[in-house]
mmCIF file of C-alpha atoms and ligand atoms in Angstrom:
data_model
loop_
_atom_site.group_PDB
_atom_site.id
_atom_site.type_symbol
_atom_site.label_atom_id
_atom_site.label_comp_id
_atom_site.label_asym_id
_atom_site.label_seq_id
_atom_site.Cartn_x
_atom_site.Cartn_y
_atom_site.Cartn_z
ATOM 1 C CA MET A 1 42.626 135.314 49.866
ATOM 2 C CA LYS A 2 44.624 133.001 47.654
ATOM 3 C CA ARG A 3 48.324 132.775 48.524
ATOM 4 C CA VAL A 4 49.813 129.836 46.673
ATOM 5 C CA PRO A 5 49.127 128.546 43.156
ATOM 6 C CA THR A 6 47.271 125.504 44.457
ATOM 7 C CA ASP A 7 44.719 127.919 46.002
ATOM 8 C CA LEU A 8 43.643 128.679 42.448
ATOM 9 C CA ALA A 9 40.371 127.084 41.372
ATOM 10 C CA ILE A 10 42.048 125.725 38.270
ATOM 11 C CA PHE A 11 43.976 123.431 40.640
ATOM 12 C CA GLY A 12 40.989 122.555 42.758
ATOM 13 C CA GLY A 13 41.039 125.497 45.180
ATOM 14 C CA PRO A 14 37.780 127.206 46.128
ATOM 15 C CA GLU A 15 36.371 129.470 43.414
ATOM 16 C CA ALA A 16 36.910 133.178 44.089
ATOM 17 C CA PHE A 17 33.265 133.900 43.231
ATOM 18 C CA LEU A 18 30.036 132.145 44.004
ATOM 19 C CA HIS A 19 28.291 133.566 40.935
ATOM 20 C CA PRO A 20 29.868 134.302 37.550
ATOM 21 C CA LEU A 21 31.260 137.786 37.164
ATOM 22 C CA HIS A 22 30.505 138.904 33.605
ATOM 23 C CA VAL A 23 31.757 141.576 31.270
ATOM 24 C CA GLY A 24 28.812 143.701 30.208
ATOM 25 C CA ARG A 25 26.153 142.714 32.709
ATOM 26 C CA PRO A 26 23.043 144.725 31.703
ATOM 27 C CA THR A 27 22.624 148.166 33.277
ATOM 28 C CA ILE A 28 18.848 148.212 33.423
ATOM 29 C CA GLY A 29 18.439 151.070 35.889
ATOM 30 C CA ASP A 30 15.275 151.389 37.974
ATOM 31 C CA ARG A 31 13.127 148.320 37.309
ATOM 32 C CA GLN A 32 9.926 150.022 38.557
ATOM 33 C CA ARG A 33 10.367 152.859 36.095
ATOM 34 C CA PHE A 34 10.860 150.384 33.280
ATOM 35 C CA LEU A 35 7.711 148.494 34.261
ATOM 36 C CA ALA A 36 5.762 151.751 34.560
ATOM 37 C CA ARG A 37 6.837 152.742 31.055
ATOM 38 C CA LEU A 38 5.890 149.314 29.758
ATOM 39 C CA GLU A 39 2.439 149.571 31.380
ATOM 40 C CA TRP A 40 2.058 152.971 29.830
ATOM 41 C CA ALA A 41 2.922 151.620 26.371
ATOM 42 C CA LEU A 42 0.456 148.773 26.752
ATOM 43 C CA ASN A 43 -2.290 151.121 27.910
ATOM 44 C CA ASN A 44 -1.435 153.424 25.062
ATOM 45 C CA ASN A 45 -1.895 150.578 22.568
ATOM 46 C CA TRP A 46 1.118 151.760 20.607
ATOM 47 C CA LEU A 47 3.831 149.124 20.492
ATOM 48 C CA THR A 48 6.013 150.146 17.551
ATOM 49 C CA ASN A 49 6.187 152.335 14.401
ATOM 50 C CA GLY A 50 7.790 155.413 15.911
ATOM 51 C CA GLY A 51 5.684 155.573 19.055
ATOM 52 C CA PRO A 52 6.079 158.145 21.828
ATOM 53 C CA LEU A 53 8.712 156.182 23.771
ATOM 54 C CA VAL A 54 10.894 155.707 20.695
ATOM 55 C CA ARG A 55 10.530 159.403 19.871
ATOM 56 C CA GLU A 56 11.504 160.324 23.420
ATOM 57 C CA PHE A 57 14.475 157.957 23.302
ATOM 58 C CA GLU A 58 15.643 159.460 19.994
ATOM 59 C CA ALA A 59 15.344 162.995 21.362
ATOM 60 C CA ARG A 60 17.265 162.065 24.513
ATOM 61 C CA VAL A 61 20.098 160.379 22.579
ATOM 62 C CA ALA A 62 20.341 163.284 20.109
ATOM 63 C CA ASP A 63 20.452 165.720 23.000
ATOM 64 C CA LEU A 64 23.017 163.698 24.935
ATOM 65 C CA VAL A 65 25.472 163.626 22.046
ATOM 66 C CA GLY A 66 24.610 167.020 20.586
ATOM 67 C CA VAL A 67 23.387 166.040 17.108
ATOM 68 C CA ARG A 68 20.323 167.156 15.217
ATOM 69 C CA HIS A 69 18.984 163.759 14.130
ATOM 70 C CA CYS A 70 18.678 160.367 15.758
ATOM 71 C CA ILE A 71 16.954 157.342 14.266
ATOM 72 C CA ALA A 72 16.520 154.513 16.752
ATOM 73 C CA THR A 73 16.876 151.033 15.282
ATOM 74 C CA CYS A 74 16.414 147.392 16.255
ATOM 75 C CA ASN A 75 20.196 146.990 16.670
ATOM 76 C CA ALA A 76 23.491 148.551 15.644
ATOM 77 C CA THR A 77 24.232 146.011 12.925
ATOM 78 C CA VAL A 78 21.150 147.067 10.963
ATOM 79 C CA ALA A 79 22.004 150.702 11.740
ATOM 80 C CA LEU A 80 25.420 150.184 10.106
ATOM 81 C CA GLU A 81 23.739 148.615 7.083
ATOM 82 C CA LEU A 82 21.366 151.570 6.900
ATOM 83 C CA VAL A 83 24.104 154.214 6.886
ATOM 84 C CA LEU A 84 26.084 152.359 4.216
ATOM 85 C CA ARG A 85 23.005 151.845 2.070
ATOM 86 C CA ALA A 86 21.591 155.344 2.544
ATOM 87 C CA GLY A 87 25.050 156.739 1.860
ATOM 88 C CA ASP A 88 24.978 155.029 -1.579
ATOM 89 C CA VAL A 89 28.249 153.331 -0.728
ATOM 90 C CA THR A 90 29.624 150.957 -3.350
ATOM 91 C CA GLY A 91 32.741 148.823 -3.658
ATOM 92 C CA GLU A 92 35.190 148.687 -0.780
ATOM 93 C CA VAL A 93 34.782 149.823 2.804
ATOM 94 C CA ILE A 94 37.971 150.437 4.755
ATOM 95 C CA MET A 95 37.672 149.533 8.431
ATOM 96 C CA PRO A 96 39.840 148.221 11.244
ATOM 97 C CA SER A 97 40.062 144.469 11.674
ATOM 98 C CA MET A 98 40.241 145.046 15.443
ATOM 99 C CA THR A 99 36.483 145.349 15.905
ATOM 100 C CA PHE A 100 33.430 143.207 16.486
ATOM 101 C CA ALA A 101 32.423 141.027 13.531
ATOM 102 C CA ALA A 102 29.253 143.098 13.042
ATOM 103 C CA THR A 103 31.215 146.031 11.581
ATOM 104 C CA ALA A 104 32.502 143.811 8.782
ATOM 105 C CA HIS A 105 29.260 141.846 8.453
ATOM 106 C CA ALA A 106 27.197 144.989 7.859
ATOM 107 C CA ALA A 107 29.296 145.834 4.805
ATOM 108 C CA SER A 108 29.495 142.247 3.531
ATOM 109 C CA TRP A 109 25.760 141.720 3.983
ATOM 110 C CA LEU A 110 25.188 144.583 1.523
ATOM 111 C CA GLY A 111 27.562 143.056 -0.999
ATOM 112 C CA LEU A 112 30.325 145.507 -0.162
ATOM 113 C CA THR A 113 33.908 144.405 0.461
ATOM 114 C CA PRO A 114 35.488 145.102 3.833
ATOM 115 C CA VAL A 115 39.123 146.133 3.477
ATOM 116 C CA PHE A 116 40.850 145.726 6.812
ATOM 117 C CA CYS A 117 43.369 148.239 8.040
ATOM 118 C CA ASP A 118 45.845 147.950 10.870
ATOM 119 C CA VAL A 119 45.722 149.821 14.171
ATOM 120 C CA ASP A 120 47.997 151.806 16.418
ATOM 121 C CA PRO A 121 48.964 149.187 19.019
ATOM 122 C CA ALA A 122 49.157 151.813 21.780
ATOM 123 C CA THR A 123 45.485 152.792 21.380
ATOM 124 C CA GLY A 124 43.878 149.978 19.385
ATOM 125 C CA LEU A 125 42.509 152.604 17.003
ATOM 126 C CA VAL A 126 42.642 152.737 13.191
ATOM 127 C CA ASP A 127 45.938 153.930 11.828
ATOM 128 C CA PRO A 128 45.059 156.805 9.451
ATOM 129 C CA ASP A 129 48.270 156.336 7.446
ATOM 130 C CA HIS A 130 47.305 152.767 6.697
ATOM 131 C CA VAL A 131 43.767 153.864 5.815
ATOM 132 C CA ALA A 132 45.161 156.419 3.369
ATOM 133 C CA ALA A 133 47.399 153.753 1.804
ATOM 134 C CA LEU A 134 44.402 151.446 1.263
ATOM 135 C CA VAL A 135 42.247 153.976 -0.596
ATOM 136 C CA THR A 136 41.663 152.948 -4.224
ATOM 137 C CA PRO A 137 39.194 154.078 -6.904
ATOM 138 C CA GLN A 138 36.930 151.301 -5.564
ATOM 139 C CA THR A 139 36.779 152.749 -2.056
ATOM 140 C CA GLY A 140 33.252 153.788 -1.158
ATOM 141 C CA ALA A 141 33.550 154.530 2.522
ATOM 142 C CA ILE A 142 35.708 154.489 5.606
ATOM 143 C CA VAL A 143 34.247 153.143 8.842
ATOM 144 C CA GLY A 144 36.153 154.155 11.952
ATOM 145 C CA VAL A 145 35.614 152.354 15.255
ATOM 146 C CA HIS A 146 35.815 154.068 18.641
ATOM 147 C CA LEU A 147 37.314 150.959 20.191
ATOM 148 C CA TRP A 148 36.848 150.382 23.935
ATOM 149 C CA GLY A 149 35.291 153.846 24.236
ATOM 150 C CA ARG A 150 38.326 155.626 22.887
ATOM 151 C CA PRO A 151 37.427 157.922 19.993
ATOM 152 C CA ALA A 152 39.108 157.113 16.674
ATOM 153 C CA PRO A 153 41.357 159.778 15.079
ATOM 154 C CA VAL A 154 38.354 161.666 13.729
ATOM 155 C CA GLU A 155 40.202 164.640 12.221
ATOM 156 C CA ALA A 156 42.760 162.578 10.324
ATOM 157 C CA LEU A 157 40.054 160.288 8.952
ATOM 158 C CA ALA A 158 37.859 163.249 7.971
ATOM 159 C CA LYS A 159 40.773 164.681 6.018
ATOM 160 C CA ILE A 160 41.314 161.422 4.109
ATOM 161 C CA ALA A 161 37.580 161.036 3.413
ATOM 162 C CA ALA A 162 37.292 164.594 2.130
ATOM 163 C CA GLU A 163 40.399 164.305 -0.013
ATOM 164 C CA HIS A 164 39.112 161.178 -1.750
ATOM 165 C CA GLN A 165 35.432 162.124 -1.591
ATOM 166 C CA VAL A 166 34.348 158.979 0.184
ATOM 167 C CA LYS A 167 31.844 158.644 2.979
ATOM 168 C CA LEU A 168 32.999 158.460 6.585
ATOM 169 C CA PHE A 169 31.013 156.653 9.253
ATOM 170 C CA PHE A 170 31.814 155.613 12.795
ATOM 171 C CA ASP A 171 30.901 152.493 14.670
ATOM 172 C CA ALA A 172 30.340 154.117 18.058
ATOM 173 C CA ALA A 173 28.931 150.994 19.740
ATOM 174 C CA HIS A 174 31.476 151.399 22.560
ATOM 175 C CA ALA A 175 31.469 155.135 22.870
ATOM 176 C CA LEU A 176 28.173 156.611 24.026
ATOM 177 C CA GLY A 177 29.044 159.476 26.371
ATOM 178 C CA CYS A 178 32.699 159.663 25.315
ATOM 179 C CA THR A 179 34.387 162.828 24.099
ATOM 180 C CA THR A 180 37.510 163.752 22.162
ATOM 181 C CA ASP A 181 38.998 167.222 22.541
ATOM 182 C CA GLY A 182 35.825 168.188 24.357
ATOM 183 C CA ARG A 183 33.523 167.147 21.505
ATOM 184 C CA PRO A 184 31.123 164.266 22.109
ATOM 185 C CA VAL A 185 31.177 161.158 19.974
ATOM 186 C CA GLY A 186 28.088 161.190 17.757
ATOM 187 C CA GLY A 187 28.755 164.237 15.620
ATOM 188 C CA PHE A 188 31.706 162.975 13.592
ATOM 189 C CA GLY A 189 31.796 161.879 9.973
ATOM 190 C CA ASP A 190 28.628 161.592 7.887
ATOM 191 C CA ALA A 191 26.898 159.583 10.611
ATOM 192 C CA GLU A 192 27.687 157.509 13.676
ATOM 193 C CA VAL A 193 26.071 154.366 15.003
ATOM 194 C CA PHE A 194 25.407 153.421 18.628
ATOM 195 C CA SER A 195 24.449 150.037 20.024
ATOM 196 C CA PHE A 196 22.021 149.492 22.881
ATOM 197 C CA HIS A 197 22.555 145.762 23.067
ATOM 198 C CA ALA A 198 22.175 144.150 26.505
ATOM 199 C CA THR A 199 25.937 144.261 27.110
ATOM 200 C CA LYS A 200 26.461 147.929 26.252
ATOM 201 C CA ALA A 201 26.646 150.881 28.673
ATOM 202 C CA VAL A 202 23.031 151.755 27.888
ATOM 203 C CA THR A 203 20.737 148.897 26.950
ATOM 204 C CA ALA A 204 17.389 148.573 25.220
ATOM 205 C CA PHE A 205 17.505 144.741 25.359
ATOM 206 C CA GLU A 206 18.436 144.977 21.657
ATOM 207 C CA GLY A 207 18.739 148.356 20.031
ATOM 208 C CA GLY A 208 20.794 150.766 18.040
ATOM 209 C CA ALA A 209 20.722 154.283 16.656
ATOM 210 C CA VAL A 210 22.039 156.348 13.800
ATOM 211 C CA VAL A 211 22.984 159.903 14.724
ATOM 212 C CA THR A 212 23.846 162.586 12.188
ATOM 213 C CA ASP A 213 23.640 166.299 11.516
ATOM 214 C CA ASP A 214 22.843 165.617 7.858
ATOM 215 C CA GLY A 215 19.109 166.183 7.464
ATOM 216 C CA LEU A 216 18.803 164.545 4.054
ATOM 217 C CA LEU A 217 20.703 161.451 5.126
ATOM 218 C CA ALA A 218 18.580 161.260 8.286
ATOM 219 C CA GLU A 219 15.360 161.465 6.290
ATOM 220 C CA ARG A 220 16.520 158.712 3.980
ATOM 221 C CA ILE A 221 17.558 156.462 6.851
ATOM 222 C CA ARG A 222 14.275 157.099 8.652
ATOM 223 C CA ALA A 223 12.397 155.994 5.548
ATOM 224 C CA MET A 224 14.687 153.022 4.898
ATOM 225 C CA HIS A 225 14.386 151.681 8.443
ATOM 226 C CA ASN A 226 10.622 151.559 7.953
ATOM 227 C CA PHE A 227 10.285 149.678 4.642
ATOM 228 C CA GLY A 228 11.294 152.747 2.637
ATOM 229 C CA ILE A 229 8.119 154.597 3.584
ATOM 230 C CA GLY A 230 8.758 158.334 3.232
ATOM 231 C CA PRO A 231 7.179 161.208 5.187
ATOM 232 C CA ASP A 232 4.213 161.226 2.791
ATOM 233 C CA LYS A 233 3.452 157.534 3.559
ATOM 234 C CA VAL A 234 4.547 156.413 0.097
ATOM 235 C CA VAL A 235 7.185 153.722 -0.388
ATOM 236 C CA THR A 236 9.847 155.789 -2.080
ATOM 237 C CA GLU A 237 12.684 153.288 -2.087
ATOM 238 C CA ILE A 238 13.842 149.846 -1.071
ATOM 239 C CA GLY A 239 13.776 149.644 2.671
ATOM 240 C CA THR A 240 14.081 147.168 5.461
ATOM 241 C CA ASN A 241 12.522 146.740 8.866
ATOM 242 C CA GLY A 242 15.019 148.229 11.291
ATOM 243 C CA LYS A 243 12.622 149.841 13.751
ATOM 244 C CA MET A 244 12.988 149.959 17.497
ATOM 245 C CA SER A 245 9.915 148.834 19.440
ATOM 246 C CA GLU A 246 8.265 150.754 22.282
ATOM 247 C CA CYS A 247 9.275 147.982 24.661
ATOM 248 C CA ALA A 248 12.919 148.404 23.734
ATOM 249 C CA ALA A 249 12.616 152.186 24.049
ATOM 250 C CA ALA A 250 11.095 151.771 27.528
ATOM 251 C CA MET A 251 14.213 149.858 28.528
ATOM 252 C CA GLY A 252 16.490 152.281 26.680
ATOM 253 C CA LEU A 253 14.999 155.303 28.454
ATOM 254 C CA THR A 254 15.279 153.624 31.836
ATOM 255 C CA SER A 255 18.866 152.553 31.232
ATOM 256 C CA LEU A 256 19.610 156.067 29.978
ATOM 257 C CA ASP A 257 18.159 157.506 33.220
ATOM 258 C CA ALA A 258 20.885 155.552 35.032
ATOM 259 C CA PHE A 259 23.678 156.383 32.587
ATOM 260 C CA ALA A 260 25.351 159.118 34.649
ATOM 261 C CA GLU A 261 25.517 156.719 37.592
ATOM 262 C CA THR A 262 26.751 153.893 35.365
ATOM 263 C CA LYS A 263 29.535 156.104 34.040
ATOM 264 C CA GLU A 264 30.598 157.173 37.488
ATOM 265 C CA HIS A 265 30.617 153.617 38.788
ATOM 266 C CA ASN A 266 32.630 152.480 35.751
ATOM 267 C CA ARG A 267 35.097 155.336 36.211
ATOM 268 C CA VAL A 268 35.765 154.330 39.802
ATOM 269 C CA ASN A 269 36.110 150.679 38.766
ATOM 270 C CA HIS A 270 38.550 151.546 35.990
ATOM 271 C CA ALA A 271 40.691 153.604 38.353
ATOM 272 C CA LEU A 272 40.743 150.795 40.910
ATOM 273 C CA TYR A 273 41.767 148.183 38.333
ATOM 274 C CA THR A 274 44.488 150.553 37.115
ATOM 275 C CA SER A 275 45.940 151.067 40.578
ATOM 276 C CA GLU A 276 45.582 147.412 41.641
ATOM 277 C CA LEU A 277 47.351 146.163 38.522
ATOM 278 C CA ARG A 278 49.929 148.941 38.247
ATOM 279 C CA ASP A 279 52.852 146.860 39.444
ATOM 280 C CA VAL A 280 51.738 143.527 38.075
ATOM 281 C CA ARG A 281 54.301 142.229 35.641
ATOM 282 C CA GLY A 282 53.103 141.199 32.190
ATOM 283 C CA VAL A 283 49.777 143.026 32.560
ATOM 284 C CA THR A 284 49.026 146.553 31.330
ATOM 285 C CA VAL A 285 45.685 148.240 31.833
ATOM 286 C CA HIS A 286 44.723 150.084 28.670
ATOM 287 C CA SER A 287 44.504 153.732 29.694
ATOM 288 C CA LEU A 288 42.212 156.439 28.347
ATOM 289 C CA PRO A 289 43.132 160.036 27.535
ATOM 290 C CA PRO A 290 42.778 161.844 30.891
ATOM 291 C CA ASP A 291 41.237 165.007 29.439
ATOM 292 C CA ASP A 292 38.435 163.228 27.608
ATOM 293 C CA GLU A 293 35.223 161.979 29.093
ATOM 294 C CA SER A 294 34.595 158.256 28.840
ATOM 295 C CA ASN A 295 31.943 155.740 29.755
ATOM 296 C CA HIS A 296 34.745 153.434 30.977
ATOM 297 C CA GLN A 297 32.570 150.585 29.814
ATOM 298 C CA TYR A 298 35.543 148.358 29.079
ATOM 299 C CA VAL A 299 38.493 147.562 31.302
ATOM 300 C CA ILE A 300 41.000 146.179 28.831
ATOM 301 C CA ILE A 301 44.261 144.595 29.876
ATOM 302 C CA LEU A 302 47.079 143.557 27.599
ATOM 303 C CA VAL A 303 48.676 140.341 28.777
ATOM 304 C CA ASP A 304 52.265 139.656 27.795
ATOM 305 C CA GLY A 305 53.424 136.206 28.839
ATOM 306 C CA THR A 306 57.084 136.532 27.888
ATOM 307 C CA SER A 307 58.305 137.621 31.320
ATOM 308 C CA THR A 308 55.761 135.747 33.479
ATOM 309 C CA GLY A 309 54.967 132.575 31.525
ATOM 310 C CA ILE A 310 51.265 133.458 31.797
ATOM 311 C CA ASP A 311 49.857 134.517 28.454
ATOM 312 C CA ARG A 312 46.344 135.803 27.734
ATOM 313 C CA ASP A 313 44.781 132.403 27.073
ATOM 314 C CA ARG A 314 46.199 130.914 30.256
ATOM 315 C CA LEU A 315 45.153 133.918 32.340
ATOM 316 C CA GLN A 316 41.688 133.767 30.814
ATOM 317 C CA ALA A 317 41.420 130.075 31.733
ATOM 318 C CA ILE A 318 42.655 130.740 35.279
ATOM 319 C CA LEU A 319 40.091 133.531 35.713
ATOM 320 C CA ARG A 320 37.331 131.461 34.160
ATOM 321 C CA ALA A 321 37.895 128.739 36.743
ATOM 322 C CA GLU A 322 37.373 131.394 39.440
ATOM 323 C CA LYS A 323 34.051 132.299 37.740
ATOM 324 C CA VAL A 324 35.516 135.518 36.363
ATOM 325 C CA VAL A 325 34.257 135.512 32.779
ATOM 326 C CA ALA A 326 36.840 137.779 31.146
ATOM 327 C CA GLN A 327 36.415 138.241 27.382
ATOM 328 C CA PRO A 328 39.028 138.571 24.634
ATOM 329 C CA TYR A 329 37.551 141.675 22.937
ATOM 330 C CA PHE A 330 38.490 141.402 20.086
ATOM 331 C CA SER A 331 40.283 138.200 19.393
ATOM 332 C CA PRO A 332 40.473 136.765 16.807
ATOM 333 C CA ALA A 333 40.429 139.975 14.790
ATOM 334 C CA CYS A 334 38.015 140.068 11.837
ATOM 335 C CA HIS A 335 40.608 139.202 9.190
ATOM 336 C CA GLN A 336 41.457 136.049 11.181
ATOM 337 C CA MET A 337 37.839 134.802 11.203
ATOM 338 C CA PRO A 338 36.808 132.094 8.723
ATOM 339 C CA PRO A 339 34.517 134.288 6.571
ATOM 340 C CA TYR A 340 37.201 136.942 6.123
ATOM 341 C CA ARG A 341 40.362 134.830 5.967
ATOM 342 C CA THR A 342 42.231 134.968 2.685
ATOM 343 C CA GLU A 343 44.858 132.804 1.043
ATOM 344 C CA PRO A 344 47.617 133.838 1.432
ATOM 345 C CA PRO A 345 46.589 135.313 4.774
ATOM 346 C CA LEU A 346 46.421 139.063 5.160
ATOM 347 C CA ARG A 347 49.013 140.160 7.701
ATOM 348 C CA LEU A 348 48.110 142.992 10.038
ATOM 349 C CA THR A 349 50.989 142.672 12.478
ATOM 350 C CA ARG A 350 49.907 145.264 15.026
ATOM 351 C CA THR A 351 46.317 144.038 15.061
ATOM 352 C CA GLU A 352 47.536 140.459 15.517
ATOM 353 C CA TRP A 353 49.890 141.547 18.302
ATOM 354 C CA LEU A 354 46.929 143.112 20.118
ATOM 355 C CA ALA A 355 44.580 140.221 19.388
ATOM 356 C CA GLU A 356 46.985 137.858 21.168
ATOM 357 C CA ARG A 357 47.038 140.018 24.284
ATOM 358 C CA VAL A 358 43.636 141.659 24.847
ATOM 359 C CA LEU A 359 41.354 140.677 27.664
ATOM 360 C CA ALA A 360 38.307 142.594 28.931
ATOM 361 C CA LEU A 361 37.715 142.358 32.680
ATOM 362 C CA PRO A 362 34.297 142.530 34.357
ATOM 363 C CA THR A 363 33.040 145.986 35.249
ATOM 364 C CA GLY A 364 29.744 147.860 35.399
ATOM 365 C CA PRO A 365 27.505 148.903 38.292
ATOM 366 C CA SER A 366 27.087 145.319 39.496
ATOM 367 C CA VAL A 367 30.840 144.900 40.019
ATOM 368 C CA SER A 368 32.039 146.187 43.399
ATOM 369 C CA SER A 369 35.444 147.350 44.605
ATOM 370 C CA GLU A 370 35.649 144.170 46.661
ATOM 371 C CA ASP A 371 35.043 142.109 43.501
ATOM 372 C CA ILE A 372 37.779 143.994 41.670
ATOM 373 C CA ARG A 373 40.315 143.477 44.455
ATOM 374 C CA ARG A 374 39.546 139.790 44.376
ATOM 375 C CA VAL A 375 39.945 139.592 40.586
ATOM 376 C CA CYS A 376 43.243 141.457 40.829
ATOM 377 C CA ASP A 377 44.467 139.128 43.607
ATOM 378 C CA VAL A 378 43.969 136.198 41.234
ATOM 379 C CA ILE A 379 45.792 138.004 38.421
ATOM 380 C CA ARG A 380 48.664 138.911 40.760
ATOM 381 C CA LEU A 381 48.964 135.359 42.062
ATOM 382 C CA ALA A 382 48.822 133.925 38.539
ATOM 383 C CA THR A 383 51.428 136.253 37.065
ATOM 384 C CA THR A 384 53.871 135.847 39.954
ATOM 385 C CA SER A 385 53.722 132.048 39.911
ATOM 386 C CA GLY A 386 54.030 131.408 36.181
ATOM 387 C CA PRO A 387 56.666 128.643 36.270
ATOM 388 C CA LEU A 388 54.897 126.830 39.128
ATOM 389 C CA ILE A 389 51.491 127.124 37.500
ATOM 390 C CA ASN A 390 52.809 125.988 34.133
ATOM 391 C CA ALA A 391 54.637 123.014 35.669
ATOM 392 C CA GLU A 392 51.529 121.989 37.593
ATOM 393 C CA TRP A 393 49.426 122.526 34.469
ATOM 394 C CA ASP A 394 51.683 120.278 32.375
ATOM 395 C CA LYS A 395 51.743 117.636 35.090
ATOM 396 C CA ARG A 396 47.953 117.541 35.289
ATOM 397 C CA LYS A 397 47.668 117.469 31.536
ATOM 398 C CA ARG A 398 50.025 114.451 31.410
ATOM 399 C CA ASN A 399 47.905 112.779 34.060
ATOM 400 C CA GLY A 400 44.883 113.479 31.905
ATOM 401 C CA SER A 401 42.967 115.670 34.330
HETATM 402 C C1 PLP B 501 28.072 145.416 19.971
HETATM 403 C C2 PLP B 501 28.792 145.908 18.779
HETATM 404 C C3 PLP B 501 28.172 145.972 17.514
HETATM 405 C C4 PLP B 501 26.827 145.360 17.237
HETATM 406 O O1 PLP B 501 25.813 145.928 17.935
HETATM 407 P P1 PLP B 501 24.369 145.238 17.918
HETATM 408 O O2 PLP B 501 23.475 146.293 18.504
HETATM 409 O O3 PLP B 501 24.469 144.022 18.792
HETATM 410 O O4 PLP B 501 24.024 144.900 16.522
HETATM 411 C C5 PLP B 501 28.872 146.532 16.467
HETATM 412 N N1 PLP B 501 30.123 147.001 16.633
HETATM 413 C C6 PLP B 501 30.764 146.940 17.825
HETATM 414 C C7 PLP B 501 32.134 147.486 17.922
HETATM 415 C C8 PLP B 501 30.117 146.368 18.921
HETATM 416 O O5 PLP B 501 30.768 146.255 20.084
#
């Protein structure tokens, strides 16, 4: 255990971990089952185009989240493009800036204009009052984001969307298996989008899905994700190639088999981080509503350096030296990224406040309680030795090391 600042790897002490500890290490589940499914697909000579594994994956996802329709896709970014396109969205799309770039890219890629709204700093979620204030005659849709697995204010957003007759979609990339007021994420708005990227709670290597209860929208998206080919095999409209392959579905099904275990492991990890860091000054673990179910896929801390001298960037660097690859999800926020920056700059004060402080810590089934205690020891040591660390840091910088 590290006791004094010079024990930290950043000052030449031994690294806390032999191998890098990552955020979002893939949860592949039972490798033999995956390989058996892959063998089966190869023997079946059906590799893509809505094969049996993709159909099974779609049915399982729809069932898990309690919606009528699921269209599996090659990734969530294309799934977002599909819902916007199939929803005939034009003009502006209101969305939080505190999200992954893909949410904004999907709209921009279609020639739509992302309009960034601010968030509630306590939850990181879209502020419905700000959304309402941003609605104009050009608004075509609102895209809510269930950030860090915490469902967005679905009722308030639904009310705004209905009032102004604009579409409402959710980027649910973080929120498979999460609920709000007892209702699972997946059934809100006109459609929701999941991601099964390698770093998500359920992975299909790359993958995504649109879920919706709207049969007409589902039919249109199913056609559009397969070159616009409708149920009667005729190209009925402009489509793209957004299909999921059988190989990806084999992985998705296997990862889904392990999802209950993944969730439980993540829940225990989240609770341990919360208790270990409870009394650590300048660090707050982002909590989740206790009555809702969550996948606890992200352990988010907010780092405030004013009282300790250790801000997010410094803590991230200290952890990185220990081979703890913590990630600033999401910093910079979208409106601070080069493609979305404006002159004069858009100011979203609460989003910017969060973006300066957020840090995601490693979790997932491959991260043990022992790992977490060790990560928290480093954080505790760093935050209680701010002045010493900063003095040493400056000294080394002056000496050019
Ligand atoms: C991962 C992620 C995406 C993109 O998902 P892909 O499947 O990689 O395209 C979109 N939005 C959010 C919030 C994400 O975290």
